[in-house]
Amino acid sequence: MGGQSSRTRRITLENEDPTNVIKVSDEVVNRLRSSEEVRKKAAVRQPPPYAAIPEGPPPPPFYHYEPTLTSLQIRQEAAEDLKKNDDYWANRIQDLEKRHEKMKHVMEDEFKKAMDELEVKKIRQPGAKCPVPCISMRKNVAACYKKHPNEPMKCAKEVQAFTECVDSKRV
């Protein structure tokens, strides 16, 4: 490194088993040889490690003019940035409020439509009493169970008729 030139490291391997030979094409060999020649030529052309520096006065320093910002300009830019940010968020809030109002109106309309549909269907209000369906069939089932207390399968026809009546009223 530095002022010394580096040398290429060479390794020689002896192959005792001729079946483990790696074959290289002639093109690869030619490329390797040409790269070695290029390296040798480049080593010859390199300048000496310490080049002679011409003596004399050093050139005068060159300063680049960079405009400076005053604290007033910095405060003004910061105030402009804050105003832009405030305007942006104020517009976003107004837009969101408008969208919220639209959604509110849509939801209210949907609620009114649903309430109108419920009134049309006349869904039973909680606490309102409706008549008990299939009273006569119910009495028949109870009478059959009293008549045959130990043989409930004899009342299967009455129970089936009562079940069908309740299902039809439920629909």
Tab-separated table of N, CA and C in Angstrom, residues 45-161:
chain	number	residue	atom	x	y	z
A	45	ARG	N	4.418	2.406	-16.397
A	45	ARG	CA	3.978	3.766	-16.683
A	45	ARG	C	3.704	4.602	-15.430
A	46	GLN	N	3.544	3.992	-14.269
A	46	GLN	CA	3.166	4.737	-13.069
A	46	GLN	C	4.243	5.752	-12.717
A	47	PRO	N	3.851	6.942	-12.267
A	47	PRO	CA	4.826	7.956	-11.894
A	47	PRO	C	5.502	7.549	-10.587
A	48	PRO	N	6.601	8.124	-10.298
A	48	PRO	CA	7.268	7.797	-9.037
A	48	PRO	C	6.354	8.165	-7.875
A	49	PRO	N	6.499	7.478	-6.747
A	49	PRO	CA	5.581	7.708	-5.630
A	49	PRO	C	5.614	9.130	-5.100
A	50	TYR	N	6.755	9.786	-5.146
A	50	TYR	CA	6.834	11.157	-4.652
A	50	TYR	C	7.156	12.078	-5.813
A	51	ALA	N	6.170	12.776	-6.293
A	51	ALA	CA	6.366	13.684	-7.416
A	51	ALA	C	6.919	15.001	-6.879
A	52	ALA	N	7.685	15.645	-7.656
A	52	ALA	CA	8.266	16.924	-7.247
A	52	ALA	C	7.189	17.987	-7.261
A	53	ILE	N	7.072	18.714	-6.183
A	53	ILE	CA	6.078	19.769	-6.061
A	53	ILE	C	6.755	21.090	-6.399
A	54	PRO	N	6.186	21.841	-7.346
A	54	PRO	CA	6.839	23.119	-7.684
A	54	PRO	C	6.781	24.059	-6.504
A	55	GLU	N	7.861	24.714	-6.268
A	55	GLU	CA	7.918	25.640	-5.145
A	55	GLU	C	7.488	27.020	-5.599
A	56	GLY	N	7.013	27.772	-4.674
A	56	GLY	CA	6.565	29.118	-4.971
A	56	GLY	C	5.429	29.465	-4.029
A	57	PRO	N	4.928	30.657	-4.129
A	57	PRO	CA	3.833	31.032	-3.215
A	57	PRO	C	2.558	30.256	-3.568
A	58	PRO	N	1.818	29.841	-2.532
A	58	PRO	CA	0.565	29.120	-2.807
A	58	PRO	C	-0.451	30.060	-3.436
A	59	PRO	N	-1.364	29.520	-4.219
A	59	PRO	CA	-2.367	30.393	-4.843
A	59	PRO	C	-3.262	31.008	-3.775
A	60	PRO	N	-3.753	32.194	-4.041
A	60	PRO	CA	-4.615	32.833	-3.035
A	60	PRO	C	-5.899	32.025	-2.856
A	61	PRO	N	-6.435	32.013	-1.637
A	61	PRO	CA	-7.672	31.243	-1.403
A	61	PRO	C	-8.846	31.868	-2.141
A	62	PHE	N	-9.745	31.002	-2.603
A	62	PHE	CA	-10.930	31.462	-3.322
A	62	PHE	C	-12.146	31.215	-2.439
A	63	TYR	N	-12.824	32.260	-2.088
A	63	TYR	CA	-13.990	32.156	-1.220
A	63	TYR	C	-15.255	32.272	-2.049
A	64	HIS	N	-16.198	31.361	-1.785
A	64	HIS	CA	-17.503	31.426	-2.444
A	64	HIS	C	-18.426	32.271	-1.587
A	65	TYR	N	-19.113	33.182	-2.226
A	65	TYR	CA	-20.045	34.029	-1.490
A	65	TYR	C	-21.328	33.249	-1.247
A	66	GLU	N	-21.705	33.147	-0.007
A	66	GLU	CA	-22.967	32.513	0.361
A	66	GLU	C	-23.813	33.548	1.066
A	67	PRO	N	-24.970	33.840	0.512
A	67	PRO	CA	-25.800	34.854	1.166
A	67	PRO	C	-26.265	34.338	2.526
A	68	THR	N	-26.248	35.216	3.496
A	68	THR	CA	-26.675	34.828	4.836
A	68	THR	C	-28.109	35.258	5.050
A	69	LEU	N	-28.778	34.532	5.888
A	69	LEU	CA	-30.155	34.855	6.231
A	69	LEU	C	-30.167	35.569	7.569
A	70	THR	N	-30.955	36.593	7.652
A	70	THR	CA	-31.083	37.293	8.922
A	70	THR	C	-32.153	36.604	9.746
A	71	SER	N	-32.139	36.891	11.017
A	71	SER	CA	-33.136	36.272	11.887
A	71	SER	C	-34.542	36.725	11.522
A	72	LEU	N	-34.675	37.936	11.014
A	72	LEU	CA	-35.989	38.424	10.590
A	72	LEU	C	-36.510	37.606	9.409
A	73	GLN	N	-35.636	37.304	8.436
A	73	GLN	CA	-36.042	36.496	7.284
A	73	GLN	C	-36.420	35.091	7.717
A	74	ILE	N	-35.671	34.536	8.647
A	74	ILE	CA	-35.971	33.181	9.133
A	74	ILE	C	-37.328	33.168	9.826
A	75	ARG	N	-37.600	34.187	10.661
A	75	ARG	CA	-38.900	34.249	11.348
A	75	ARG	C	-40.044	34.420	10.352
A	76	GLN	N	-39.817	35.228	9.309
A	76	GLN	CA	-40.861	35.437	8.302
A	76	GLN	C	-41.155	34.143	7.547
A	77	GLU	N	-40.115	33.404	7.191
A	77	GLU	CA	-40.321	32.133	6.494
A	77	GLU	C	-41.045	31.135	7.391
A	78	ALA	N	-40.666	31.106	8.659
A	78	ALA	CA	-41.338	30.197	9.593
A	78	ALA	C	-42.809	30.584	9.747
A	79	ALA	N	-43.100	31.896	9.817
A	79	ALA	CA	-44.490	32.340	9.947
A	79	ALA	C	-45.285	31.977	8.695
A	80	GLU	N	-44.671	32.111	7.513
A	80	GLU	CA	-45.355	31.731	6.270
A	80	GLU	C	-45.645	30.232	6.248
A	81	ASP	N	-44.674	29.440	6.670
A	81	ASP	CA	-44.881	27.989	6.712
A	81	ASP	C	-46.001	27.618	7.675
A	82	LEU	N	-46.034	28.268	8.834
A	82	LEU	CA	-47.102	27.997	9.799
A	82	LEU	C	-48.463	28.402	9.248
A	83	LYS	N	-48.510	29.542	8.560
A	83	LYS	CA	-49.784	29.985	7.980
A	83	LYS	C	-50.268	29.004	6.920
A	84	LYS	N	-49.337	28.537	6.058
A	84	LYS	CA	-49.707	27.541	5.038
A	84	LYS	C	-50.231	26.269	5.698
A	85	ASN	N	-49.565	25.846	6.757
A	85	ASN	CA	-49.989	24.635	7.469
A	85	ASN	C	-51.366	24.834	8.096
A	86	ASP	N	-51.594	25.996	8.718
A	86	ASP	CA	-52.905	26.278	9.312
A	86	ASP	C	-53.996	26.303	8.253
A	87	ASP	N	-53.720	26.939	7.112
A	87	ASP	CA	-54.704	26.985	6.027
A	87	ASP	C	-55.027	25.584	5.522
A	88	TYR	N	-53.999	24.774	5.365
A	88	TYR	CA	-54.205	23.402	4.883
A	88	TYR	C	-55.128	22.627	5.822
A	89	TRP	N	-54.834	22.691	7.118
A	89	TRP	CA	-55.642	21.923	8.067
A	89	TRP	C	-57.041	22.516	8.231
A	90	ALA	N	-57.173	23.835	8.107
A	90	ALA	CA	-58.511	24.433	8.179
A	90	ALA	C	-59.354	23.942	7.003
A	91	ASN	N	-58.764	23.882	5.803
A	91	ASN	CA	-59.493	23.366	4.637
A	91	ASN	C	-59.848	21.906	4.826
A	92	ARG	N	-58.923	21.116	5.362
A	92	ARG	CA	-59.210	19.689	5.598
A	92	ARG	C	-60.373	19.519	6.573
A	93	ILE	N	-60.383	20.323	7.645
A	93	ILE	CA	-61.452	20.228	8.644
A	93	ILE	C	-62.793	20.610	8.018
A	94	GLN	N	-62.821	21.683	7.218
A	94	GLN	CA	-64.068	22.079	6.561
A	94	GLN	C	-64.562	20.981	5.633
A	95	ASP	N	-63.658	20.378	4.888
A	95	ASP	CA	-64.035	19.298	3.977
A	95	ASP	C	-64.608	18.111	4.751
A	96	LEU	N	-63.965	17.758	5.847
A	96	LEU	CA	-64.469	16.641	6.658
A	96	LEU	C	-65.833	16.961	7.267
A	97	GLU	N	-66.041	18.198	7.690
A	97	GLU	CA	-67.345	18.581	8.249
A	97	GLU	C	-68.436	18.482	7.188
A	98	LYS	N	-68.122	18.909	5.949
A	98	LYS	CA	-69.110	18.796	4.869
A	98	LYS	C	-69.448	17.332	4.602
A	99	ARG	N	-68.443	16.503	4.554
A	99	ARG	CA	-68.695	15.068	4.328
A	99	ARG	C	-69.508	14.467	5.465
A	100	HIS	N	-69.214	14.888	6.691
A	100	HIS	CA	-69.958	14.380	7.838
A	100	HIS	C	-71.424	14.792	7.765
A	101	GLU	N	-71.678	16.018	7.360
A	101	GLU	CA	-73.063	16.475	7.214
A	101	GLU	C	-73.803	15.655	6.160
A	102	LYS	N	-73.139	15.403	5.030
A	102	LYS	CA	-73.769	14.593	3.986
A	102	LYS	C	-74.097	13.203	4.511
A	103	MET	N	-73.146	12.595	5.211
A	103	MET	CA	-73.389	11.250	5.758
A	103	MET	C	-74.523	11.281	6.781
A	104	LYS	N	-74.575	12.332	7.581
A	104	LYS	CA	-75.633	12.458	8.588
A	104	LYS	C	-76.997	12.513	7.915
A	105	HIS	N	-77.119	13.308	6.841
A	105	HIS	CA	-78.400	13.409	6.135
A	105	HIS	C	-78.788	12.066	5.504
A	106	VAL	N	-77.833	11.391	4.927
A	106	VAL	CA	-78.122	10.084	4.320
A	106	VAL	C	-78.590	9.104	5.393
A	107	MET	N	-77.909	9.085	6.532
A	107	MET	CA	-78.291	8.162	7.608
A	107	MET	C	-79.681	8.504	8.150
A	108	GLU	N	-79.979	9.777	8.294
A	108	GLU	CA	-81.316	10.169	8.767
A	108	GLU	C	-82.391	9.742	7.780
A	109	ASP	N	-82.132	9.927	6.487
A	109	ASP	CA	-83.101	9.504	5.471
A	109	ASP	C	-83.321	7.997	5.527
A	110	GLU	N	-82.242	7.250	5.651
A	110	GLU	CA	-82.362	5.791	5.739
A	110	GLU	C	-83.138	5.383	6.984
A	111	PHE	N	-82.908	6.070	8.092
A	111	PHE	CA	-83.626	5.761	9.329
A	111	PHE	C	-85.119	6.030	9.162
A	112	LYS	N	-85.445	7.145	8.519
A	112	LYS	CA	-86.862	7.477	8.301
A	112	LYS	C	-87.529	6.437	7.402
A	113	LYS	N	-86.807	6.015	6.349
A	113	LYS	CA	-87.373	4.989	5.467
A	113	LYS	C	-87.613	3.689	6.224
A	114	ALA	N	-86.685	3.294	7.059
A	114	ALA	CA	-86.839	2.057	7.833
A	114	ALA	C	-88.011	2.167	8.795
A	115	MET	N	-88.185	3.318	9.424
A	115	MET	CA	-89.307	3.496	10.345
A	115	MET	C	-90.637	3.454	9.591
A	116	ASP	N	-90.668	4.034	8.400
A	116	ASP	CA	-91.893	3.986	7.591
A	116	ASP	C	-92.225	2.549	7.207
A	117	GLU	N	-91.204	1.780	6.844
A	117	GLU	CA	-91.439	0.380	6.489
A	117	GLU	C	-91.960	-0.400	7.686
A	118	LEU	N	-91.450	-0.116	8.869
A	118	LEU	CA	-91.923	-0.816	10.066
A	118	LEU	C	-93.369	-0.467	10.368
A	119	GLU	N	-93.737	0.774	10.171
A	119	GLU	CA	-95.121	1.165	10.411
A	119	GLU	C	-96.051	0.504	9.408
A	120	VAL	N	-95.612	0.343	8.166
A	120	VAL	CA	-96.432	-0.303	7.144
A	120	VAL	C	-96.662	-1.759	7.513
A	121	LYS	N	-95.622	-2.425	7.974
A	121	LYS	CA	-95.753	-3.847	8.323
A	121	LYS	C	-96.474	-4.048	9.649
A	122	LYS	N	-96.612	-2.981	10.401
A	122	LYS	CA	-97.313	-3.028	11.686
A	122	LYS	C	-96.726	-4.111	12.588
A	123	ILE	N	-95.461	-3.968	12.812
A	123	ILE	CA	-94.798	-4.914	13.715
A	123	ILE	C	-95.304	-4.644	15.118
A	124	ARG	N	-95.507	-5.712	15.815
A	124	ARG	CA	-96.086	-5.660	17.149
A	124	ARG	C	-95.182	-4.875	18.086
A	125	GLN	N	-95.748	-3.964	18.839
A	125	GLN	CA	-95.011	-3.160	19.796
A	125	GLN	C	-94.748	-3.992	21.051
A	126	PRO	N	-93.637	-3.774	21.731
A	126	PRO	CA	-93.384	-4.521	22.962
A	126	PRO	C	-94.446	-4.182	23.998
A	127	GLY	N	-94.900	-5.185	24.681
A	127	GLY	CA	-95.924	-4.995	25.706
A	127	GLY	C	-97.345	-5.124	25.168
A	128	ALA	N	-97.512	-5.104	23.835
A	128	ALA	CA	-98.851	-5.253	23.266
A	128	ALA	C	-99.238	-6.723	23.322
A	129	LYS	N	-100.498	-6.994	23.607
A	129	LYS	CA	-100.959	-8.386	23.740
A	129	LYS	C	-101.578	-8.852	22.442
A	130	CYS	N	-101.207	-10.076	22.045
A	130	CYS	CA	-101.807	-10.660	20.862
A	130	CYS	C	-102.504	-11.962	21.295
A	131	PRO	N	-103.522	-12.371	20.553
A	131	PRO	CA	-104.278	-13.573	20.958
A	131	PRO	C	-103.412	-14.831	20.859
A	132	VAL	N	-103.650	-15.780	21.737
A	132	VAL	CA	-102.913	-17.041	21.739
A	132	VAL	C	-103.468	-17.908	20.612
A	133	PRO	N	-102.614	-18.414	19.710
A	133	PRO	CA	-103.104	-19.211	18.576
A	133	PRO	C	-103.402	-20.651	18.978
A	134	CYS	N	-104.265	-21.293	18.212
A	134	CYS	CA	-104.545	-22.727	18.288
A	134	CYS	C	-104.980	-23.169	19.694
A	135	ILE	N	-105.947	-22.460	20.285
A	135	ILE	CA	-106.388	-22.795	21.648
A	135	ILE	C	-107.102	-24.141	21.671
A	136	SER	N	-107.926	-24.418	20.667
A	136	SER	CA	-108.686	-25.683	20.673
A	136	SER	C	-107.737	-26.882	20.531
A	137	MET	N	-106.699	-26.753	19.682
A	137	MET	CA	-105.739	-27.855	19.509
A	137	MET	C	-104.970	-28.083	20.808
A	138	ARG	N	-104.664	-26.992	21.488
A	138	ARG	CA	-103.928	-27.092	22.753
A	138	ARG	C	-104.762	-27.850	23.790
A	139	LYS	N	-106.055	-27.561	23.811
A	139	LYS	CA	-106.947	-28.257	24.755
A	139	LYS	C	-107.035	-29.739	24.422
A	140	ASN	N	-107.040	-30.070	23.120
A	140	ASN	CA	-107.089	-31.480	22.706
A	140	ASN	C	-105.838	-32.232	23.171
A	141	VAL	N	-104.663	-31.611	23.051
A	141	VAL	CA	-103.406	-32.251	23.470
A	141	VAL	C	-103.432	-32.469	24.979
A	142	ALA	N	-103.863	-31.463	25.745
A	142	ALA	CA	-103.906	-31.591	27.205
A	142	ALA	C	-104.879	-32.683	27.617
A	143	ALA	N	-106.041	-32.773	26.952
A	143	ALA	CA	-107.035	-33.804	27.294
A	143	ALA	C	-106.492	-35.196	26.988
A	144	CYS	N	-105.768	-35.342	25.892
A	144	CYS	CA	-105.196	-36.640	25.517
A	144	CYS	C	-104.171	-37.084	26.542
A	145	TYR	N	-103.304	-36.139	27.006
A	145	TYR	CA	-102.294	-36.508	28.012
A	145	TYR	C	-102.945	-36.899	29.342
A	146	LYS	N	-104.088	-36.269	29.665
A	146	LYS	CA	-104.784	-36.641	30.893
A	146	LYS	C	-105.420	-38.026	30.752
A	147	LYS	N	-105.921	-38.314	29.563
A	147	LYS	CA	-106.585	-39.597	29.310
A	147	LYS	C	-105.569	-40.741	29.299
A	148	HIS	N	-104.369	-40.492	28.766
A	148	HIS	CA	-103.315	-41.512	28.687
A	148	HIS	C	-102.053	-40.992	29.391
A	149	PRO	N	-102.027	-40.944	30.718
A	149	PRO	CA	-100.880	-40.365	31.421
A	149	PRO	C	-99.589	-41.192	31.270
A	150	ASN	N	-99.688	-42.484	31.137
A	150	ASN	CA	-98.495	-43.338	31.053
A	150	ASN	C	-98.159	-43.743	29.617
A	151	GLU	N	-98.960	-43.320	28.643
A	151	GLU	CA	-98.730	-43.690	27.238
A	151	GLU	C	-98.776	-42.427	26.366
A	152	PRO	N	-97.717	-41.598	26.377
A	152	PRO	CA	-97.750	-40.338	25.636
A	152	PRO	C	-97.724	-40.526	24.125
A	153	MET	N	-97.279	-41.674	23.624
A	153	MET	CA	-97.213	-41.888	22.180
A	153	MET	C	-98.604	-41.995	21.555
A	154	LYS	N	-99.633	-42.259	22.328
A	154	LYS	CA	-100.990	-42.326	21.797
A	154	LYS	C	-101.507	-40.936	21.428
A	155	CYS	N	-100.838	-39.875	21.912
A	155	CYS	CA	-101.263	-38.501	21.622
A	155	CYS	C	-100.432	-37.875	20.497
A	156	ALA	N	-99.706	-38.665	19.740
A	156	ALA	CA	-98.813	-38.150	18.699
A	156	ALA	C	-99.575	-37.394	17.616
A	157	LYS	N	-100.777	-37.876	17.237
A	157	LYS	CA	-101.560	-37.211	16.196
A	157	LYS	C	-102.001	-35.825	16.649
A	158	GLU	N	-102.448	-35.692	17.885
A	158	GLU	CA	-102.883	-34.392	18.404
A	158	GLU	C	-101.698	-33.422	18.509
A	159	VAL	N	-100.527	-33.932	18.950
A	159	VAL	CA	-99.332	-33.078	19.070
A	159	VAL	C	-98.891	-32.605	17.685
A	160	GLN	N	-98.935	-33.508	16.693
A	160	GLN	CA	-98.545	-33.142	15.325
A	160	GLN	C	-99.484	-32.073	14.768
A	161	ALA	N	-100.797	-32.209	14.986
A	161	ALA	CA	-101.771	-31.234	14.504
A	161	ALA	C	-101.542	-29.873	15.184
